[in-house]
C-alpha cells in the first residue's frame, strides 16, 4: 500500500486481509448517478486487465466478492475529492462524498493491483491481489493540473485522450490546453473560420498543423469529464497571436499582412488594440470558447506581450477578463496580468522564475488566487539534464528531483490563496506522443504528489523508492517514460 503516488493521507495495512479479484467479482454501486463515472471507468479497467466479466450491479443485489463503490456521507474531512478505501478478504469498499472521490479511490485501487492490470488481459497468469488495510485520503489543493501546448505542435484527439489517462492515474483534475499561439490556432471558431483553416495549417519547423472541430473538442471535454478532469481552454492574447493575424491581417496594426510562422521565438506579435474589430474578435472568440466549455475557467494568456505598448497592456487585461466574466466564466492569466489592477475572482498562474517571484507576489497582494507553475520545477518541457535530446533549457534542467522536491508555500502566496499547481508541457521540440510521454513521466508523478499530498508526506528519499515501483506499470501501459538517473529503477 505504501507505494501509492500521490501519497495518501493515511495508510493502515492489515495482515491476512488481502482481497483477490476473481471471475465472479462484481462492482456494487450505491448512492446514485454520481457514482457512475467511477464505476464505469473501474469496470472497464478491470475487464480489460483481468478478462473477467466484472458486472456493475446495485449494492442491494451484490453477493460475495464485491468491489463496493458507495456514495454517502463519508465525513466532511474527505471533501468532494477524498475517499476511504477499505480492503478485507471479503470485499473492497470505496466510500466518498462525491463522484470525484470515488474516482480517485478507484485510481488508488488500480495502483494497489499488480502492474499487469494495465496491459491487455493477462488472464490465468496473474493473481489479482489487493493488499488488505485501509487508506484515507484527500487532496491538499483543489487544482492539480497539467498544461499541454497543442499550438507549437498539434496533437490529435487520440493523443490528448492518452494524456488524460496519464493525468487520471496521478489524480490530476485539470487539463489546460494551450490552443493558440504564434505557430498555430487549434480550435475551430465558427464566426472566424480562417483562424483554424489558415492559422492552424502549420506548426513549428513547418510540421503538419491541425485543429479540433467543435465536435472533437467536445469529445475531449467529455472524455476528460468521465475521468473527473476539467478542460481549461487557453486563448493567448494580446501577444502570441501571429497565427490569428496571418488568418485575419485586419487584426494587426501592421501595414503588411504577417506570414504564418514556424520558428520558436516569442514576443513579436500583438493584436491591434485600438480597433473596434479587435473588441468584436475578443468577444466572439471568448463567447464560442465559453459555449463549448462546460468548466468554469477560460485562460486568456497574457504572457510575454513584449510587442504590446505597456500603456495598453493593463487596459487590455481588464477588458479581456471582463469579457470572460460576461460570458459566465472565470478568467485565468499568466501572472504578468497582475501588473494590471484585477477584479476579484481573476486567477493568476505563476511561471516566470526569472522575475524572482515578483509576479506571484503582485497577484497575492491583490488578494486573488494563484496557480503555481514555477518553471524550474513544473516545466516538464525542460531537459532533465544536459544529455536530454528533447526539450528547452531556459529554466532548466528540471530533474525528477527538481520536479518533486519543492514546497508551494515558498512562493510568498498565502496558503488559502494557492488554488493549486500545474505542470507545463510546451511542445516547441516535441512532435510525437512518445516525445510527450518521455518528458511527462516520471516528472508529472512528482508534481502531482506535491499538489495532492500533505506537506508532511513529502520526502524525496522515500518518494524516489516509491517512484521506482511505478516503472513496471508504465511498461505495462507502453508509456515511453524516461529512466532518469536520479532514481534507482532496480528498486522497483
Ligand atoms: C515561456 S510559459 C512561454 C512559452 C514557451 C515556454 C517554453 C509562458 C507563459 N510562455 O511561450 O513555450 O516558455 O518553456
XYZ file of C-alpha atoms and ligand atoms in Angstrom:
506
model
C 0.000 0.000 0.000
C 2.892 2.341 0.688
C 3.864 2.739 -2.968
C 0.770 4.734 -3.951
C 1.508 8.058 -5.676
C 0.410 10.680 -4.695
C 0.994 9.588 -1.093
C -2.352 9.220 0.718
C -3.161 10.974 3.986
C -3.116 7.733 5.983
C -2.407 4.065 5.335
C -3.151 1.191 7.735
C -2.156 -2.175 6.279
C -3.969 -5.211 7.662
C -2.244 -8.565 7.523
C -4.287 -11.559 6.338
C -6.972 -9.326 4.890
C -5.920 -9.427 1.237
C -8.754 -9.425 -1.280
C -8.499 -11.379 -4.514
C -10.446 -10.304 -7.570
C -12.000 -13.409 -9.129
C -14.067 -14.249 -12.209
C -17.195 -13.828 -10.068
C -16.275 -10.390 -8.676
C -18.763 -7.594 -9.205
C -18.730 -3.818 -8.787
C -21.550 -2.996 -6.368
C -22.735 0.590 -6.563
C -24.804 2.607 -4.129
C -25.588 6.283 -3.989
C -26.947 7.086 -7.421
C -25.828 8.549 -10.725
C -22.805 10.435 -9.451
C -21.122 7.080 -8.781
C -21.410 6.048 -12.431
C -18.207 7.583 -13.887
C -16.058 5.824 -11.280
C -17.962 2.545 -11.672
C -17.802 2.661 -15.461
C -14.106 3.502 -15.510
C -13.218 0.863 -12.912
C -15.215 -1.856 -14.657
C -13.549 -1.096 -17.996
C -10.083 -1.142 -16.447
C -10.668 -4.396 -14.554
C -12.348 -6.131 -17.503
C -9.517 -5.229 -19.830
C -6.781 -6.238 -17.401
C -8.309 -9.409 -15.937
C -10.506 -10.602 -18.774
C -13.285 -11.211 -16.212
C -16.863 -10.056 -16.755
C -16.954 -7.669 -13.727
C -20.613 -6.609 -13.997
C -21.799 -3.390 -12.347
C -24.731 -4.166 -10.042
C -26.766 -2.218 -7.491
C -25.346 -2.775 -3.997
C -28.640 -4.372 -2.926
C -28.091 -7.198 -5.432
C -24.443 -7.897 -4.704
C -23.496 -11.172 -3.116
C -19.925 -12.103 -2.250
C -16.693 -10.834 -3.840
C -17.799 -7.265 -4.273
C -15.838 -4.146 -5.023
C -18.270 -1.728 -3.411
C -18.444 1.918 -4.511
C -20.551 3.807 -2.080
C -21.503 7.420 -2.297
C -22.780 8.612 1.018
C -21.935 10.826 3.924
C -18.313 9.746 4.187
C -17.292 12.568 6.528
C -16.669 16.271 5.926
C -12.883 15.941 6.119
C -12.856 13.979 2.849
C -14.398 16.860 0.891
C -15.517 16.235 -2.697
C -12.347 14.538 -3.876
C -11.381 12.452 -0.858
C -12.200 8.790 -0.268
C -11.867 5.937 2.188
C -10.656 2.640 0.735
C -11.104 -0.441 2.914
C -9.806 -3.838 1.861
C -10.728 -7.028 3.706
C -10.662 -10.620 2.480
C -14.424 -10.283 1.901
C -14.626 -7.025 -0.036
C -13.038 -3.840 -1.304
C -15.026 -0.758 -0.338
C -14.519 2.786 -1.603
C -16.572 5.436 0.165
C -16.754 9.112 -0.800
C -18.983 12.161 -0.606
C -18.944 12.784 -4.349
C -18.199 11.075 -7.632
C -14.694 12.542 -7.902
C -13.755 10.971 -4.571
C -14.876 7.546 -5.782
C -12.895 8.042 -8.981
C -9.709 8.936 -7.117
C -10.281 5.956 -4.820
C -10.547 3.766 -7.910
C -7.168 5.106 -9.073
C -5.657 4.104 -5.744
C -7.190 0.641 -6.085
C -5.637 0.463 -9.568
C -2.200 1.214 -8.121
C -2.654 -1.478 -5.456
C -3.168 -4.125 -8.135
C -0.246 -5.841 -9.886
C 1.095 -3.689 -12.763
C -0.100 -6.296 -15.289
C -3.575 -4.848 -14.740
C -2.510 -2.074 -17.125
C -1.938 -4.449 -20.033
C -4.438 -6.275 -22.209
C -5.861 -9.309 -20.356
C -3.272 -11.477 -18.623
C -5.996 -13.907 -17.515
C -4.724 -17.045 -15.872
C -1.196 -15.820 -15.269
C -1.668 -13.242 -12.532
C -3.382 -13.363 -9.137
C -5.278 -10.107 -8.767
C -4.457 -9.484 -5.128
C -5.403 -6.232 -3.405
C -3.432 -5.842 -0.156
C -5.617 -5.660 2.974
C -5.985 -2.495 5.024
C -7.437 0.986 4.984
C -6.456 4.169 3.161
C -7.983 7.539 3.992
C -7.157 10.274 1.550
C -7.998 13.762 0.342
C -6.089 16.418 -1.623
C -4.131 19.373 -0.311
C -5.064 21.618 -3.273
C -8.195 21.873 -5.386
C -6.237 22.392 -8.631
C -3.781 19.735 -9.772
C -3.265 20.460 -13.400
C -1.196 19.876 -16.453
C -0.907 22.148 -19.461
C -0.404 20.728 -22.924
C 0.748 23.059 -25.710
C -1.062 21.868 -28.836
C -0.174 25.099 -30.673
C 3.575 24.714 -31.290
C 2.923 21.155 -32.384
C -0.542 19.784 -32.882
C -1.692 16.628 -31.133
C -4.916 14.950 -32.223
C -7.814 13.721 -30.111
C -6.368 10.230 -29.568
C -3.119 11.680 -28.184
C -4.944 14.087 -25.903
C -7.063 11.221 -24.561
C -3.952 9.197 -23.837
C -2.549 12.208 -21.991
C -5.762 12.482 -19.985
C -5.329 8.834 -18.987
C -1.865 9.603 -17.606
C -3.239 12.540 -15.621
C -6.013 10.414 -14.130
C -3.536 7.821 -12.823
C -1.970 10.520 -10.627
C -5.224 12.190 -9.551
C -4.756 15.358 -11.573
C -8.061 17.105 -12.177
C -7.287 19.793 -14.778
C -6.039 19.646 -18.356
C -5.200 23.134 -19.598
C -4.989 23.167 -23.395
C -2.805 25.928 -24.836
C -4.893 26.222 -28.000
C -3.470 29.310 -29.683
C -0.021 30.731 -30.274
C 2.152 32.308 -32.937
C 2.676 28.979 -34.693
C -0.875 27.658 -34.750
C -4.550 28.167 -33.909
C -6.036 24.813 -32.896
C -9.764 25.250 -32.308
C -12.486 25.914 -34.864
C -14.260 29.220 -34.207
C -17.398 29.403 -36.355
C -17.519 33.219 -36.544
C -13.833 33.438 -37.578
C -13.285 30.278 -39.635
C -9.869 31.193 -41.071
C -8.348 31.072 -37.571
C -8.353 27.285 -37.776
C -8.200 26.670 -41.519
C -5.391 29.177 -42.158
C -3.974 29.844 -38.684
C -3.994 26.134 -37.871
C -2.384 24.986 -41.077
C 1.185 24.655 -39.867
C 3.389 24.118 -36.795
C 6.951 24.629 -35.569
C 9.545 23.717 -38.217
C 6.792 23.537 -40.838
C 5.491 20.313 -39.326
C 1.861 19.386 -40.064
C -0.744 21.621 -38.477
C -4.267 20.746 -37.443
C -7.109 21.881 -35.254
C -10.039 20.497 -33.286
C -13.515 20.839 -34.705
C -16.137 21.816 -32.144
C -17.244 18.160 -32.041
C -13.697 16.934 -31.458
C -13.177 19.456 -28.682
C -16.430 18.295 -27.072
C -15.244 14.714 -27.366
C -12.084 15.663 -25.428
C -14.159 17.523 -22.822
C -16.459 14.512 -22.339
C -13.597 12.011 -22.150
C -11.907 14.174 -19.531
C -15.136 14.659 -17.560
C -15.593 10.881 -17.373
C -12.204 10.883 -15.599
C -13.046 13.798 -13.292
C -10.738 16.111 -15.263
C -11.784 19.614 -16.248
C -10.652 21.062 -19.578
C -9.413 24.662 -19.432
C -9.014 26.216 -22.889
C -6.409 28.931 -23.398
C -6.685 31.683 -25.946
C -3.381 33.546 -25.543
C -3.541 37.330 -26.058
C -2.570 40.112 -26.682
C 0.787 38.553 -27.717
C 1.380 35.052 -29.122
C -1.203 35.804 -31.829
C 0.727 35.533 -35.092
C -1.383 32.627 -36.380
C -4.549 34.681 -35.842
C -3.008 37.717 -37.545
C -1.913 35.612 -40.520
C -5.510 34.425 -40.840
C -7.044 37.890 -40.318
C -4.480 40.621 -41.114
C -7.085 43.261 -40.182
C -6.492 42.330 -36.502
C -2.922 43.614 -36.854
C -1.720 47.235 -36.856
C 0.966 46.368 -39.409
C 0.652 47.582 -42.989
C 1.876 44.296 -44.452
C -0.033 41.141 -43.517
C 2.022 38.819 -41.284
C 3.006 35.457 -42.729
C 2.460 32.124 -40.983
C 5.294 31.465 -38.538
C 7.142 28.228 -37.832
C 10.038 29.397 -35.639
C 10.174 29.361 -31.835
C 10.923 32.978 -30.895
C 8.388 34.616 -28.574
C 7.156 38.141 -28.025
C 6.966 39.549 -31.567
C 3.219 39.590 -32.250
C 0.356 41.642 -30.849
C -3.278 42.313 -31.553
C -4.002 45.864 -32.663
C -5.717 47.032 -29.508
C -7.420 50.232 -30.577
C -9.532 48.756 -33.371
C -13.228 48.092 -32.692
C -12.823 44.920 -34.791
C -10.410 43.590 -32.167
C -13.066 44.027 -29.480
C -15.550 42.078 -31.593
C -12.941 39.377 -32.184
C -12.258 39.022 -28.463
C -15.933 38.837 -27.593
C -16.775 36.289 -30.288
C -13.795 34.029 -29.621
C -14.404 34.022 -25.854
C -18.132 33.573 -26.445
C -17.594 30.468 -28.558
C -14.982 29.015 -26.196
C -17.341 29.609 -23.272
C -20.204 27.905 -25.100
C -18.014 24.888 -25.939
C -16.555 24.530 -22.447
C -18.678 23.295 -19.534
C -15.951 24.020 -16.951
C -15.749 27.269 -15.012
C -12.442 28.606 -16.355
C -11.043 30.211 -19.504
C -7.346 31.029 -19.738
C -6.539 34.307 -21.505
C -2.748 34.002 -21.665
C -1.308 37.497 -21.217
C 2.334 36.330 -21.148
C 5.313 37.816 -22.934
C 3.342 40.646 -24.554
C 6.601 42.304 -25.492
C 5.196 43.964 -28.600
C 2.163 45.433 -26.851
C 2.558 49.019 -25.602
C 2.896 48.834 -21.803
C 0.348 51.635 -21.571
C -2.192 49.468 -23.421
C -1.482 46.179 -21.659
C -3.297 46.844 -18.384
C -6.429 48.128 -20.089
C -6.398 45.100 -22.368
C -6.174 42.675 -19.439
C -9.044 44.426 -17.709
C -11.127 44.329 -20.883
C -10.477 40.667 -21.639
C -11.062 39.479 -18.076
C -14.360 41.423 -18.112
C -15.384 39.709 -21.363
C -14.687 36.301 -19.807
C -16.810 37.155 -16.759
C -19.557 38.443 -19.066
C -19.637 35.028 -20.739
C -20.084 33.370 -17.360
C -16.549 32.072 -16.876
C -13.644 32.747 -14.546
C -10.549 34.234 -16.260
C -7.068 32.895 -15.618
C -3.973 34.639 -16.936
C -0.236 34.079 -16.761
C 0.983 36.073 -13.771
C 2.139 39.049 -15.871
C -1.523 40.081 -15.740
C -1.088 41.004 -12.082
C 0.686 44.194 -13.283
C -2.876 45.371 -14.008
C -5.406 46.043 -11.264
C -7.544 42.881 -11.370
C -11.152 42.203 -10.428
C -11.861 39.856 -7.556
C -12.137 36.315 -8.848
C -9.450 36.530 -11.544
C -6.792 33.803 -11.180
C -3.072 34.292 -11.905
C -0.711 31.497 -12.956
C 2.882 31.999 -11.847
C 5.574 30.628 -14.145
C 8.458 33.022 -14.794
C 11.087 32.230 -12.180
C 13.338 34.846 -13.797
C 11.183 37.533 -12.159
C 12.236 36.146 -8.746
C 8.633 35.743 -7.641
C 7.566 39.323 -8.303
C 4.517 38.448 -10.392
C 3.347 35.873 -7.828
C 3.717 38.446 -5.051
C 1.860 41.044 -7.101
C -1.024 38.614 -7.595
C -1.050 37.618 -3.937
C -1.045 41.281 -2.904
C -4.187 41.808 -4.992
C -5.866 39.098 -2.936
C -6.544 36.811 -5.894
C -5.932 33.072 -6.181
C -2.723 31.779 -7.729
C -1.833 28.592 -9.599
C 1.839 27.797 -9.105
C 3.847 26.593 -12.102
C 7.359 27.759 -11.243
C 9.201 26.869 -14.435
C 12.298 25.415 -12.768
C 10.002 22.863 -11.019
C 6.904 22.487 -13.152
C 8.022 22.994 -16.748
C 8.343 19.461 -17.992
C 9.323 20.757 -21.431
C 12.751 21.498 -19.950
C 15.540 18.957 -20.359
C 16.073 16.524 -17.476
C 19.813 17.126 -17.700
C 22.427 18.148 -20.244
C 22.171 14.798 -22.040
C 18.419 15.000 -22.764
C 17.817 15.179 -26.525
C 14.363 16.769 -26.376
C 13.298 19.930 -24.611
C 14.340 23.501 -23.916
C 16.837 24.805 -21.371
C 15.837 28.320 -20.342
C 14.502 27.337 -16.906
C 16.244 24.036 -16.501
C 17.440 21.491 -16.389
C 14.482 20.134 -14.382
C 15.437 16.778 -12.904
C 12.958 14.290 -11.451
C 14.079 15.519 -8.055
C 13.604 19.197 -9.001
C 10.020 18.492 -10.083
C 9.313 16.822 -6.728
C 11.478 18.427 -4.078
C 9.792 21.834 -3.609
C 7.120 23.436 -1.498
C 4.247 25.528 -2.932
C 4.199 27.575 0.270
C 7.620 29.046 -0.549
C 6.407 31.483 -3.219
C 5.016 34.210 -0.985
C 1.395 33.274 -1.689
C -0.620 32.662 1.481
C -1.880 29.062 1.592
C -5.591 29.960 1.246
C -4.777 31.854 -1.984
C -2.928 28.913 -3.547
C -5.533 27.402 -5.833
C -3.096 24.652 -6.725
C -0.259 23.697 -9.003
C 0.170 22.860 -12.645
C 2.799 21.176 -14.789
C 3.535 22.807 -18.145
C 4.413 20.935 -21.310
C 5.417 23.282 -24.133
C 5.975 21.497 -27.395
C 8.444 23.507 -29.464
C 10.720 20.425 -29.601
C 8.091 17.696 -29.125
C 6.484 16.102 -32.157
C 5.054 12.762 -31.131
C 3.139 11.149 -28.302
C 6.317 9.236 -27.456
C 8.086 12.594 -27.017
C 5.284 13.818 -24.758
C 5.442 10.686 -22.622
C 9.217 10.885 -22.304
C 9.047 14.410 -20.894
C 5.974 13.745 -18.738
C 6.941 10.624 -16.828
C 8.414 10.398 -14.289
C 8.166 14.156 -13.603
C 4.387 14.521 -13.666
C 4.017 11.968 -10.872
C 6.138 14.140 -8.573
C 4.319 17.368 -9.394
C 1.023 15.561 -8.822
C 2.192 14.422 -5.388
C 3.202 17.986 -4.473
C -0.310 19.093 -5.405
C -2.252 16.279 -3.753
C -0.315 15.128 -0.698
C 0.138 16.976 2.568
C 3.484 18.686 3.052
C 4.319 16.273 5.878
C 4.176 13.372 3.395
C 6.849 14.825 1.129
C 10.222 13.125 1.252
C 12.497 12.750 -1.738
C 14.210 9.711 -0.213
C 11.055 7.683 0.181
C 9.407 9.133 -2.913
C 12.194 8.013 -5.225
C 11.804 4.456 -3.937
C 8.033 4.517 -4.416
C 8.511 6.014 -7.862
C 10.793 3.162 -8.911
C 7.931 0.723 -8.350
C 5.831 2.576 -10.948
C 8.158 1.739 -13.836
C 6.629 -1.712 -14.303
C 3.190 -0.120 -14.523
C 4.345 2.346 -17.181
C 5.892 -0.524 -19.104
C 2.611 -2.424 -18.981
C 0.922 0.752 -20.262
C 3.549 1.019 -23.037
C 4.452 4.515 -21.859
C 7.741 5.853 -23.194
C 8.974 7.127 -19.814
C 12.492 8.347 -19.049
C 14.681 6.218 -16.770
C 16.188 9.283 -15.143
C 19.421 8.737 -13.280
C 18.281 10.309 -10.012
C 16.068 7.260 -9.375
C 17.360 3.735 -8.742
C 14.999 1.810 -11.018
C 16.333 -1.553 -9.844
C 14.479 -0.955 -6.557
C 11.142 -1.163 -8.371
C 7.602 30.531 -21.935
S 5.424 29.947 -20.052
C 6.358 30.678 -22.532
C 6.021 29.846 -23.698
C 7.163 28.961 -24.107
C 7.814 28.399 -22.878
C 8.889 27.418 -23.162
C 4.787 31.045 -20.830
C 3.638 31.629 -20.236
N 5.349 31.419 -22.002
O 5.604 30.674 -24.754
O 6.642 27.940 -24.890
O 8.363 29.455 -22.127
O 9.373 26.833 -21.994
